[in-house]
Amino acid sequence: VKVGGRQSYRFFTPSMNERAAARRRIEAELRQAMARNQLSLFYQPKVDATDGRIVGAEVLLRWYGPDGTERYPPEQFIAVAEDVGLIVPVGAWVLREACRQGDVWHQQEMGVPIAVNVSPLQFQHASFLAELEAVLADCSLDPALLELELTERTVMAGGDATIALLQRIKRCGVRLSLDDFGTGYCSLSYLKHFPVDALKIDRAFVRDVETDANTAAITQAIIAMARSLGKTVVAEGVENEAQAEYLRAAGCEQLQGFLYGAPMDANAFGKLLTEQHLL
Ligand code: C2E
Ligand code: CA
Ligand code: CA
Ligand code: CA
């Protein structure tokens, strides 16, 4: 920041103060929002690449104010929650609420695996496994209908204890997937040690897959390798038919993105499940 001398130091100071103030404001508001039950979960379909059937959903956290408008975008308030440690209670709430809702659909015999994002801090927190076991014990959801999405960063940061923890989580019967695959530090050779069921190819690859030869080559290699290791491959951020067609031809099994449905509230997703169930 100070490379430009005093001038740039003076230039950056106010904006840094403003950012710190904004973070403190978001933190205080977030505590209130939790207490007032103003956080909610949206669901985005994952579809079978060959027949378009809904084969799962990703749970995405939302924060709407009492006036019905979005209070802060998820990237922004989740980053603050991670910084100040609030992601631990927030994440525990997300897990519990996702399982409650997943259980409702499961009871109606239209359950699909519900995937919950887990932050690094939440995953590394000493209470995570106990929390997961408690949530599963408190509902009748089939654990196979719960999936945890962990980023490469999360699993790589945990060190030696990580694989043991992943194995204990697997023993609960839940599914595990590696999120944002290809963007992090996860060398392909590590992958065989991780007891994960699925890989999610990051949106950055999907965006350019049919227009950039290098992206296409990397994406094909990821899909081929994942499949040879017996992992399900999911592509995220699929926005057009050309991308879908390319990924399908390359052997990607599940697709997720605006082409198939934006994240929607539980009512809207339940309607989609009902329609599919009646077909
Ligand atoms: P992510 O896990 O990579 O989630 C996918 C993001 O891509 C979501 O953004 C989703 O709305 C967006 N998306 C889906 N399809 C498309 C598409 O076709 N095109 C484009 N451009 N975007 C698409 P969202 O909901 O804003 O969430 C952003 C990030 O916030 C997530 O990235 C995840 O890292 C984090 N997040 C969201 N909910 C939770 C949560 O409950 N817990 C934790 N720990 N993190 C969460
Ligand atoms: Ca995710
Ligand atoms: Ca992702
Ligand atoms: Ca992401």
mmCIF file of C-alpha atoms and ligand atoms in Angstrom:
data_model
loop_
_atom_site.group_PDB
_atom_site.id
_atom_site.type_symbol
_atom_site.label_atom_id
_atom_site.label_comp_id
_atom_site.label_asym_id
_atom_site.label_seq_id
_atom_site.Cartn_x
_atom_site.Cartn_y
_atom_site.Cartn_z
ATOM 1 C CA VAL A 1 0.000 0.000 0.000
ATOM 2 C CA LYS A 2 2.837 2.399 0.831
ATOM 3 C CA VAL A 3 4.879 1.840 -2.343
ATOM 4 C CA GLY A 4 3.751 5.214 -3.671
ATOM 5 C CA GLY A 5 4.906 7.034 -0.516
ATOM 6 C CA ARG A 6 2.869 9.376 1.668
ATOM 7 C CA GLN A 7 0.565 10.326 -1.125
ATOM 8 C CA SER A 8 -0.895 6.853 -1.650
ATOM 9 C CA TYR A 9 -0.843 6.154 2.110
ATOM 10 C CA ARG A 10 -3.126 9.144 2.662
ATOM 11 C CA PHE A 11 -5.203 8.055 -0.293
ATOM 12 C CA PHE A 12 -5.854 4.546 1.051
ATOM 13 C CA THR A 13 -6.417 5.296 4.739
ATOM 14 C CA PRO A 14 -9.980 6.643 4.573
ATOM 15 C CA SER A 15 -11.235 3.823 2.369
ATOM 16 C CA MET A 16 -9.719 1.271 4.721
ATOM 17 C CA ASN A 17 -11.470 2.944 7.632
ATOM 18 C CA GLU A 18 -14.712 2.937 5.709
ATOM 19 C CA ARG A 19 -14.352 -0.745 4.941
ATOM 20 C CA ALA A 20 -13.647 -1.554 8.577
ATOM 21 C CA ALA A 21 -16.709 0.466 9.611
ATOM 22 C CA ALA A 22 -18.845 -1.300 7.000
ATOM 23 C CA ARG A 23 -17.700 -4.667 8.327
ATOM 24 C CA ARG A 24 -18.538 -3.711 11.906
ATOM 25 C CA ARG A 25 -21.974 -2.539 10.770
ATOM 26 C CA ILE A 26 -22.615 -5.780 8.876
ATOM 27 C CA GLU A 27 -21.444 -7.810 11.878
ATOM 28 C CA ALA A 28 -23.819 -6.009 14.260
ATOM 29 C CA GLU A 29 -26.717 -6.274 11.820
ATOM 30 C CA LEU A 30 -25.993 -9.938 11.183
ATOM 31 C CA ARG A 31 -26.214 -10.753 14.897
ATOM 32 C CA GLN A 32 -29.615 -9.051 14.942
ATOM 33 C CA ALA A 33 -30.744 -10.761 11.753
ATOM 34 C CA MET A 34 -29.934 -14.159 13.256
ATOM 35 C CA ALA A 35 -31.829 -13.349 16.425
ATOM 36 C CA ARG A 36 -34.796 -12.126 14.355
ATOM 37 C CA ASN A 37 -34.714 -15.112 12.040
ATOM 38 C CA GLN A 38 -34.147 -13.008 8.930
ATOM 39 C CA LEU A 39 -31.743 -15.358 7.192
ATOM 40 C CA SER A 40 -33.224 -17.770 4.693
ATOM 41 C CA LEU A 41 -32.165 -20.567 2.424
ATOM 42 C CA PHE A 42 -32.526 -20.741 -1.346
ATOM 43 C CA TYR A 43 -32.233 -23.914 -3.375
ATOM 44 C CA GLN A 44 -30.671 -24.280 -6.818
ATOM 45 C CA PRO A 45 -31.329 -27.424 -8.860
ATOM 46 C CA LYS A 46 -28.593 -29.779 -10.015
ATOM 47 C CA VAL A 47 -29.804 -31.748 -13.016
ATOM 48 C CA ASP A 48 -28.837 -34.984 -14.711
ATOM 49 C CA ALA A 49 -26.811 -34.001 -17.804
ATOM 50 C CA THR A 50 -28.509 -36.550 -20.018
ATOM 51 C CA ASP A 51 -32.215 -36.272 -19.139
ATOM 52 C CA GLY A 52 -32.489 -32.957 -17.277
ATOM 53 C CA ARG A 53 -34.114 -34.477 -14.188
ATOM 54 C CA ILE A 54 -33.439 -32.764 -10.872
ATOM 55 C CA VAL A 55 -30.934 -34.910 -9.004
ATOM 56 C CA GLY A 56 -30.086 -32.566 -6.182
ATOM 57 C CA ALA A 57 -30.023 -29.014 -4.889
ATOM 58 C CA GLU A 58 -27.411 -26.657 -3.538
ATOM 59 C CA VAL A 59 -28.443 -24.629 -0.518
ATOM 60 C CA LEU A 60 -27.510 -20.947 -0.735
ATOM 61 C CA LEU A 61 -27.837 -18.539 2.157
ATOM 62 C CA ARG A 62 -29.816 -15.324 1.690
ATOM 63 C CA TRP A 63 -30.481 -12.275 3.815
ATOM 64 C CA TYR A 64 -33.639 -10.300 3.133
ATOM 65 C CA GLY A 65 -34.768 -7.348 5.181
ATOM 66 C CA PRO A 66 -38.321 -6.956 6.550
ATOM 67 C CA ASP A 67 -39.185 -4.925 3.402
ATOM 68 C CA GLY A 68 -38.455 -7.975 1.243
ATOM 69 C CA THR A 69 -35.330 -6.608 -0.435
ATOM 70 C CA GLU A 70 -31.940 -8.279 -0.205
ATOM 71 C CA ARG A 71 -30.049 -6.712 2.713
ATOM 72 C CA TYR A 72 -26.524 -7.736 1.666
ATOM 73 C CA PRO A 73 -25.311 -10.081 -1.072
ATOM 74 C CA PRO A 74 -24.096 -13.472 0.238
ATOM 75 C CA GLU A 75 -20.466 -12.990 -0.845
ATOM 76 C CA GLN A 76 -20.331 -9.830 1.265
ATOM 77 C CA PHE A 77 -21.985 -10.889 4.518
ATOM 78 C CA ILE A 78 -20.549 -14.413 4.461
ATOM 79 C CA ALA A 79 -17.033 -12.965 4.157
ATOM 80 C CA VAL A 80 -17.723 -10.821 7.244
ATOM 81 C CA ALA A 81 -19.215 -13.801 9.093
ATOM 82 C CA GLU A 82 -16.063 -15.788 8.314
ATOM 83 C CA ASP A 83 -13.790 -12.973 9.491
ATOM 84 C CA VAL A 84 -15.498 -12.496 12.844
ATOM 85 C CA GLY A 85 -16.284 -16.170 13.520
ATOM 86 C CA LEU A 86 -20.045 -15.762 13.152
ATOM 87 C CA ILE A 87 -19.944 -18.319 10.344
ATOM 88 C CA VAL A 88 -19.840 -21.049 13.020
ATOM 89 C CA PRO A 89 -23.329 -20.338 14.447
ATOM 90 C CA VAL A 90 -24.644 -19.197 11.048
ATOM 91 C CA GLY A 91 -23.328 -22.370 9.400
ATOM 92 C CA ALA A 92 -24.838 -24.525 12.149
ATOM 93 C CA TRP A 93 -28.210 -22.865 11.502
ATOM 94 C CA VAL A 94 -27.884 -23.439 7.742
ATOM 95 C CA LEU A 95 -27.126 -27.127 8.297
ATOM 96 C CA ARG A 96 -30.067 -27.584 10.666
ATOM 97 C CA GLU A 97 -32.543 -25.696 8.476
ATOM 98 C CA ALA A 98 -31.405 -27.458 5.290
ATOM 99 C CA CYS A 99 -31.856 -30.843 6.962
ATOM 100 C CA ARG A 100 -35.283 -29.868 8.295
ATOM 101 C CA GLN A 101 -36.422 -28.815 4.823
ATOM 102 C CA GLY A 102 -34.746 -31.802 3.145
ATOM 103 C CA ASP A 103 -36.569 -34.034 5.614
ATOM 104 C CA VAL A 104 -39.927 -32.499 4.614
ATOM 105 C CA TRP A 105 -39.283 -33.368 0.938
ATOM 106 C CA HIS A 106 -37.946 -36.769 1.973
ATOM 107 C CA GLN A 107 -41.195 -37.444 3.904
ATOM 108 C CA GLN A 108 -43.136 -36.503 0.770
ATOM 109 C CA GLU A 109 -41.099 -39.106 -1.102
ATOM 110 C CA MET A 110 -39.508 -36.593 -3.430
ATOM 111 C CA GLY A 111 -36.229 -36.158 -1.600
ATOM 112 C CA VAL A 112 -33.055 -35.365 -3.515
ATOM 113 C CA PRO A 113 -29.613 -34.805 -1.982
ATOM 114 C CA ILE A 114 -29.385 -31.328 -0.482
ATOM 115 C CA ALA A 115 -25.877 -29.842 -0.606
ATOM 116 C CA VAL A 116 -24.755 -27.449 2.113
ATOM 117 C CA ASN A 117 -21.675 -25.227 1.797
ATOM 118 C CA VAL A 118 -19.266 -25.509 4.716
ATOM 119 C CA SER A 119 -16.717 -22.766 5.438
ATOM 120 C CA PRO A 120 -13.132 -23.581 6.446
ATOM 121 C CA LEU A 121 -13.557 -22.164 9.956
ATOM 122 C CA GLN A 122 -16.777 -24.105 10.457
ATOM 123 C CA PHE A 123 -15.213 -27.345 9.227
ATOM 124 C CA GLN A 124 -12.170 -26.935 11.455
ATOM 125 C CA HIS A 125 -14.209 -26.004 14.510
ATOM 126 C CA ALA A 126 -13.986 -28.657 17.228
ATOM 127 C CA SER A 127 -17.772 -28.949 17.423
ATOM 128 C CA PHE A 128 -18.441 -29.592 13.732
ATOM 129 C CA LEU A 129 -18.747 -33.375 13.778
ATOM 130 C CA ALA A 130 -20.843 -33.374 16.959
ATOM 131 C CA GLU A 131 -23.093 -30.699 15.462
ATOM 132 C CA LEU A 132 -23.548 -32.750 12.298
ATOM 133 C CA GLU A 133 -24.356 -35.884 14.303
ATOM 134 C CA ALA A 134 -26.827 -33.952 16.463
ATOM 135 C CA VAL A 135 -28.618 -32.478 13.447
ATOM 136 C CA LEU A 136 -28.909 -35.902 11.822
ATOM 137 C CA ALA A 137 -30.148 -37.428 15.071
ATOM 138 C CA ASP A 138 -32.816 -34.742 15.440
ATOM 139 C CA CYS A 139 -34.463 -35.361 12.078
ATOM 140 C CA SER A 140 -35.472 -38.399 10.056
ATOM 141 C CA LEU A 141 -33.588 -37.299 6.958
ATOM 142 C CA ASP A 142 -31.713 -40.135 5.306
ATOM 143 C CA PRO A 143 -28.049 -39.022 5.735
ATOM 144 C CA ALA A 144 -27.457 -40.020 2.102
ATOM 145 C CA LEU A 145 -29.710 -37.076 1.196
ATOM 146 C CA LEU A 146 -27.297 -34.640 2.827
ATOM 147 C CA GLU A 147 -24.186 -33.530 0.996
ATOM 148 C CA LEU A 148 -21.464 -31.216 2.276
ATOM 149 C CA GLU A 149 -19.650 -28.983 -0.214
ATOM 150 C CA LEU A 150 -16.094 -28.269 0.877
ATOM 151 C CA THR A 151 -13.656 -26.195 -1.122
ATOM 152 C CA GLU A 152 -10.154 -27.368 -1.917
ATOM 153 C CA ARG A 153 -8.948 -24.595 0.364
ATOM 154 C CA THR A 154 -10.932 -26.072 3.254
ATOM 155 C CA VAL A 155 -9.605 -29.585 2.911
ATOM 156 C CA MET A 156 -6.034 -28.503 2.141
ATOM 157 C CA ALA A 157 -5.819 -26.157 5.135
ATOM 158 C CA GLY A 158 -6.695 -28.841 7.658
ATOM 159 C CA GLY A 159 -3.433 -30.787 7.464
ATOM 160 C CA ASP A 160 -3.068 -34.392 8.560
ATOM 161 C CA ALA A 161 -6.222 -34.405 10.667
ATOM 162 C CA THR A 162 -8.372 -33.624 7.641
ATOM 163 C CA ILE A 163 -8.510 -37.042 6.063
ATOM 164 C CA ALA A 164 -9.461 -38.635 9.382
ATOM 165 C CA LEU A 165 -12.204 -36.042 9.851
ATOM 166 C CA LEU A 166 -13.486 -36.582 6.313
ATOM 167 C CA GLN A 167 -13.610 -40.307 6.991
ATOM 168 C CA ARG A 168 -15.575 -39.796 10.208
ATOM 169 C CA ILE A 169 -18.015 -37.566 8.334
ATOM 170 C CA LYS A 170 -18.359 -40.203 5.635
ATOM 171 C CA ARG A 171 -19.186 -42.749 8.347
ATOM 172 C CA CYS A 172 -22.246 -40.638 9.217
ATOM 173 C CA GLY A 173 -23.494 -41.586 5.763
ATOM 174 C CA VAL A 174 -23.457 -38.112 4.229
ATOM 175 C CA ARG A 175 -22.059 -37.286 0.811
ATOM 176 C CA LEU A 176 -19.014 -35.074 0.337
ATOM 177 C CA SER A 177 -18.110 -32.937 -2.635
ATOM 178 C CA LEU A 178 -15.138 -30.756 -3.514
ATOM 179 C CA ASP A 179 -16.409 -27.318 -4.512
ATOM 180 C CA ASP A 180 -14.810 -24.813 -6.906
ATOM 181 C CA PHE A 181 -12.573 -27.579 -8.191
ATOM 182 C CA GLY A 182 -9.612 -26.455 -10.273
ATOM 183 C CA THR A 183 -9.203 -23.047 -8.651
ATOM 184 C CA GLY A 184 -7.389 -24.030 -5.474
ATOM 185 C CA TYR A 185 -4.333 -25.879 -4.354
ATOM 186 C CA CYS A 186 -5.645 -29.385 -4.600
ATOM 187 C CA SER A 187 -3.140 -31.276 -6.656
ATOM 188 C CA LEU A 188 -4.709 -34.066 -8.601
ATOM 189 C CA SER A 189 -2.530 -36.628 -6.844
ATOM 190 C CA TYR A 190 -4.114 -35.718 -3.492
ATOM 191 C CA LEU A 191 -7.526 -36.466 -4.767
ATOM 192 C CA LYS A 192 -7.235 -40.197 -4.435
ATOM 193 C CA HIS A 193 -6.711 -39.808 -0.677
ATOM 194 C CA PHE A 194 -9.857 -37.778 -0.096
ATOM 195 C CA PRO A 195 -13.047 -39.751 0.528
ATOM 196 C CA VAL A 196 -15.180 -37.394 -1.565
ATOM 197 C CA ASP A 197 -18.067 -38.520 -3.748
ATOM 198 C CA ALA A 198 -18.159 -35.638 -6.202
ATOM 199 C CA LEU A 199 -16.185 -32.810 -7.765
ATOM 200 C CA LYS A 200 -17.728 -29.514 -8.755
ATOM 201 C CA ILE A 201 -15.932 -27.921 -11.673
ATOM 202 C CA ASP A 202 -15.653 -24.223 -10.985
ATOM 203 C CA ARG A 203 -17.733 -21.721 -12.924
ATOM 204 C CA ALA A 204 -14.545 -20.086 -14.257
ATOM 205 C CA PHE A 205 -13.897 -23.202 -16.391
ATOM 206 C CA VAL A 206 -17.498 -23.604 -17.444
ATOM 207 C CA ARG A 207 -17.683 -19.986 -18.624
ATOM 208 C CA ASP A 208 -14.964 -20.444 -21.260
ATOM 209 C CA VAL A 209 -15.236 -24.140 -21.973
ATOM 210 C CA GLU A 210 -16.551 -23.855 -25.522
ATOM 211 C CA THR A 211 -14.576 -20.773 -26.499
ATOM 212 C CA ASP A 212 -11.081 -21.358 -25.107
ATOM 213 C CA ALA A 213 -8.993 -24.377 -26.112
ATOM 214 C CA ASN A 214 -6.861 -24.443 -22.946
ATOM 215 C CA THR A 215 -9.897 -24.277 -20.680
ATOM 216 C CA ALA A 216 -11.493 -27.052 -22.693
ATOM 217 C CA ALA A 217 -8.399 -29.246 -22.353
ATOM 218 C CA ILE A 218 -8.177 -28.748 -18.575
ATOM 219 C CA THR A 219 -11.894 -29.356 -18.134
ATOM 220 C CA GLN A 220 -11.770 -32.568 -20.140
ATOM 221 C CA ALA A 221 -8.775 -33.759 -18.118
ATOM 222 C CA ILE A 222 -10.564 -33.031 -14.813
ATOM 223 C CA ILE A 223 -13.665 -34.892 -15.941
ATOM 224 C CA ALA A 224 -11.715 -37.901 -17.218
ATOM 225 C CA MET A 225 -9.600 -38.103 -14.073
ATOM 226 C CA ALA A 226 -12.537 -37.685 -11.711
ATOM 227 C CA ARG A 227 -14.479 -40.377 -13.514
ATOM 228 C CA SER A 228 -11.571 -42.787 -13.461
ATOM 229 C CA LEU A 229 -11.457 -42.293 -9.671
ATOM 230 C CA GLY A 230 -15.175 -43.054 -9.502
ATOM 231 C CA LYS A 231 -16.262 -39.535 -8.527
ATOM 232 C CA THR A 232 -19.401 -37.856 -9.792
ATOM 233 C CA VAL A 233 -18.615 -34.724 -11.803
ATOM 234 C CA VAL A 234 -20.831 -31.663 -11.492
ATOM 235 C CA ALA A 235 -20.368 -28.466 -13.511
ATOM 236 C CA GLU A 236 -21.522 -25.229 -11.882
ATOM 237 C CA GLY A 237 -22.487 -21.953 -13.517
ATOM 238 C CA VAL A 238 -23.892 -23.470 -16.706
ATOM 239 C CA GLU A 239 -25.620 -20.593 -18.469
ATOM 240 C CA ASN A 240 -26.123 -21.698 -22.063
ATOM 241 C CA GLU A 241 -26.860 -24.736 -24.168
ATOM 242 C CA ALA A 242 -23.426 -24.695 -25.862
ATOM 243 C CA GLN A 243 -21.705 -25.101 -22.493
ATOM 244 C CA ALA A 244 -24.120 -27.821 -21.467
ATOM 245 C CA GLU A 245 -23.608 -29.715 -24.723
ATOM 246 C CA TYR A 246 -19.829 -29.523 -24.418
ATOM 247 C CA LEU A 247 -19.829 -30.733 -20.808
ATOM 248 C CA ARG A 248 -22.289 -33.525 -21.548
ATOM 249 C CA ALA A 249 -20.124 -34.754 -24.434
ATOM 250 C CA ALA A 250 -17.043 -34.625 -22.193
ATOM 251 C CA GLY A 251 -18.743 -36.961 -19.711
ATOM 252 C CA CYS A 252 -19.893 -34.540 -17.012
ATOM 253 C CA GLU A 253 -22.827 -36.176 -15.206
ATOM 254 C CA GLN A 254 -24.576 -33.305 -13.471
ATOM 255 C CA LEU A 255 -25.130 -29.676 -14.433
ATOM 256 C CA GLN A 256 -26.072 -26.669 -12.325
ATOM 257 C CA GLY A 257 -26.601 -23.089 -13.408
ATOM 258 C CA PHE A 258 -29.001 -20.393 -14.543
ATOM 259 C CA LEU A 259 -29.798 -22.465 -17.674
ATOM 260 C CA TYR A 260 -31.630 -24.935 -15.403
ATOM 261 C CA GLY A 261 -32.763 -22.613 -12.664
ATOM 262 C CA ALA A 262 -31.521 -19.784 -10.482
ATOM 263 C CA PRO A 263 -31.500 -20.278 -6.707
ATOM 264 C CA MET A 264 -35.139 -20.124 -5.496
ATOM 265 C CA ASP A 265 -36.997 -20.280 -2.213
ATOM 266 C CA ALA A 266 -38.113 -23.572 -0.671
ATOM 267 C CA ASN A 267 -41.685 -23.171 -1.958
ATOM 268 C CA ALA A 268 -40.591 -22.767 -5.556
ATOM 269 C CA PHE A 269 -38.122 -25.639 -5.350
ATOM 270 C CA GLY A 270 -40.741 -27.843 -3.693
ATOM 271 C CA LYS A 271 -43.068 -27.129 -6.643
ATOM 272 C CA LEU A 272 -40.401 -28.280 -9.103
ATOM 273 C CA LEU A 273 -39.924 -31.477 -7.102
ATOM 274 C CA THR A 274 -43.682 -32.050 -7.022
ATOM 275 C CA GLU A 275 -44.007 -31.585 -10.796
ATOM 276 C CA GLN A 276 -41.161 -33.996 -11.398
ATOM 277 C CA HIS A 277 -42.636 -36.472 -8.917
ATOM 278 C CA LEU A 278 -45.977 -36.437 -10.766
ATOM 279 C CA LEU A 279 -44.439 -37.064 -14.198
HETATM 280 P P1 C2E B 1 -20.581 -21.249 -4.457
HETATM 281 O O1 C2E B 1 -20.616 -22.310 -3.423
HETATM 282 O O2 C2E B 1 -19.596 -21.427 -5.560
HETATM 283 O O3 C2E B 1 -22.072 -21.138 -5.005
HETATM 284 C C1 C2E B 1 -22.408 -20.925 -6.353
HETATM 285 C C2 C2E B 1 -22.706 -19.468 -6.624
HETATM 286 O O4 C2E B 1 -22.896 -19.296 -8.023
HETATM 287 C C3 C2E B 1 -23.991 -18.977 -5.980
HETATM 288 O O5 C2E B 1 -23.800 -17.616 -5.639
HETATM 289 C C4 C2E B 1 -24.997 -19.091 -7.114
HETATM 290 O O6 C2E B 1 -26.114 -18.241 -6.971
HETATM 291 C C5 C2E B 1 -24.148 -18.704 -8.280
HETATM 292 N N1 C2E B 1 -24.629 -19.255 -9.543
HETATM 293 C C6 C2E B 1 -25.355 -20.357 -9.740
HETATM 294 N N2 C2E B 1 -25.574 -20.585 -11.053
HETATM 295 C C7 C2E B 1 -24.954 -19.589 -11.716
HETATM 296 C C8 C2E B 1 -24.799 -19.270 -13.111
HETATM 297 O O7 C2E B 1 -25.289 -19.957 -14.005
HETATM 298 N N3 C2E B 1 -24.058 -18.158 -13.413
HETATM 299 C C9 C2E B 1 -23.518 -17.372 -12.450
HETATM 300 N N4 C2E B 1 -22.833 -16.313 -12.836
HETATM 301 N N5 C2E B 1 -23.629 -17.653 -11.128
HETATM 302 C C10 C2E B 1 -24.332 -18.741 -10.764
HETATM 303 P P2 C2E B 1 -24.278 -17.026 -4.233
HETATM 304 O O8 C2E B 1 -25.582 -17.652 -3.846
HETATM 305 O O9 C2E B 1 -24.187 -15.548 -4.346
HETATM 306 O O10 C2E B 1 -23.199 -17.547 -3.227
HETATM 307 C C11 C2E B 1 -21.885 -17.112 -3.340
HETATM 308 C C12 C2E B 1 -20.962 -17.918 -2.453
HETATM 309 O O11 C2E B 1 -21.286 -17.708 -1.089
HETATM 310 C C13 C2E B 1 -21.076 -19.425 -2.669
HETATM 311 O O12 C2E B 1 -20.301 -19.807 -3.786
HETATM 312 C C14 C2E B 1 -20.518 -19.935 -1.354
HETATM 313 O O13 C2E B 1 -19.110 -19.922 -1.385
HETATM 314 C C15 C2E B 1 -20.993 -18.894 -0.385
HETATM 315 N N6 C2E B 1 -22.206 -19.378 0.303
HETATM 316 C C16 C2E B 1 -23.509 -19.283 -0.056
HETATM 317 N N7 C2E B 1 -24.299 -19.846 0.868
HETATM 318 C C17 C2E B 1 -23.489 -20.326 1.836
HETATM 319 C C18 C2E B 1 -23.694 -21.016 3.079
HETATM 320 O O14 C2E B 1 -24.817 -21.369 3.486
HETATM 321 N N8 C2E B 1 -22.579 -21.315 3.822
HETATM 322 C C19 C2E B 1 -21.323 -20.983 3.403
HETATM 323 N N9 C2E B 1 -20.282 -21.318 4.183
HETATM 324 N N10 C2E B 1 -21.079 -20.353 2.244
HETATM 325 C C20 C2E B 1 -22.154 -20.022 1.466
HETATM 326 CA CA CA B 2 -20.957 -24.486 -3.403
HETATM 327 CA CA CA B 3 -18.854 -23.532 -6.261
HETATM 328 CA CA CA B 4 -17.381 -20.066 -5.457
#
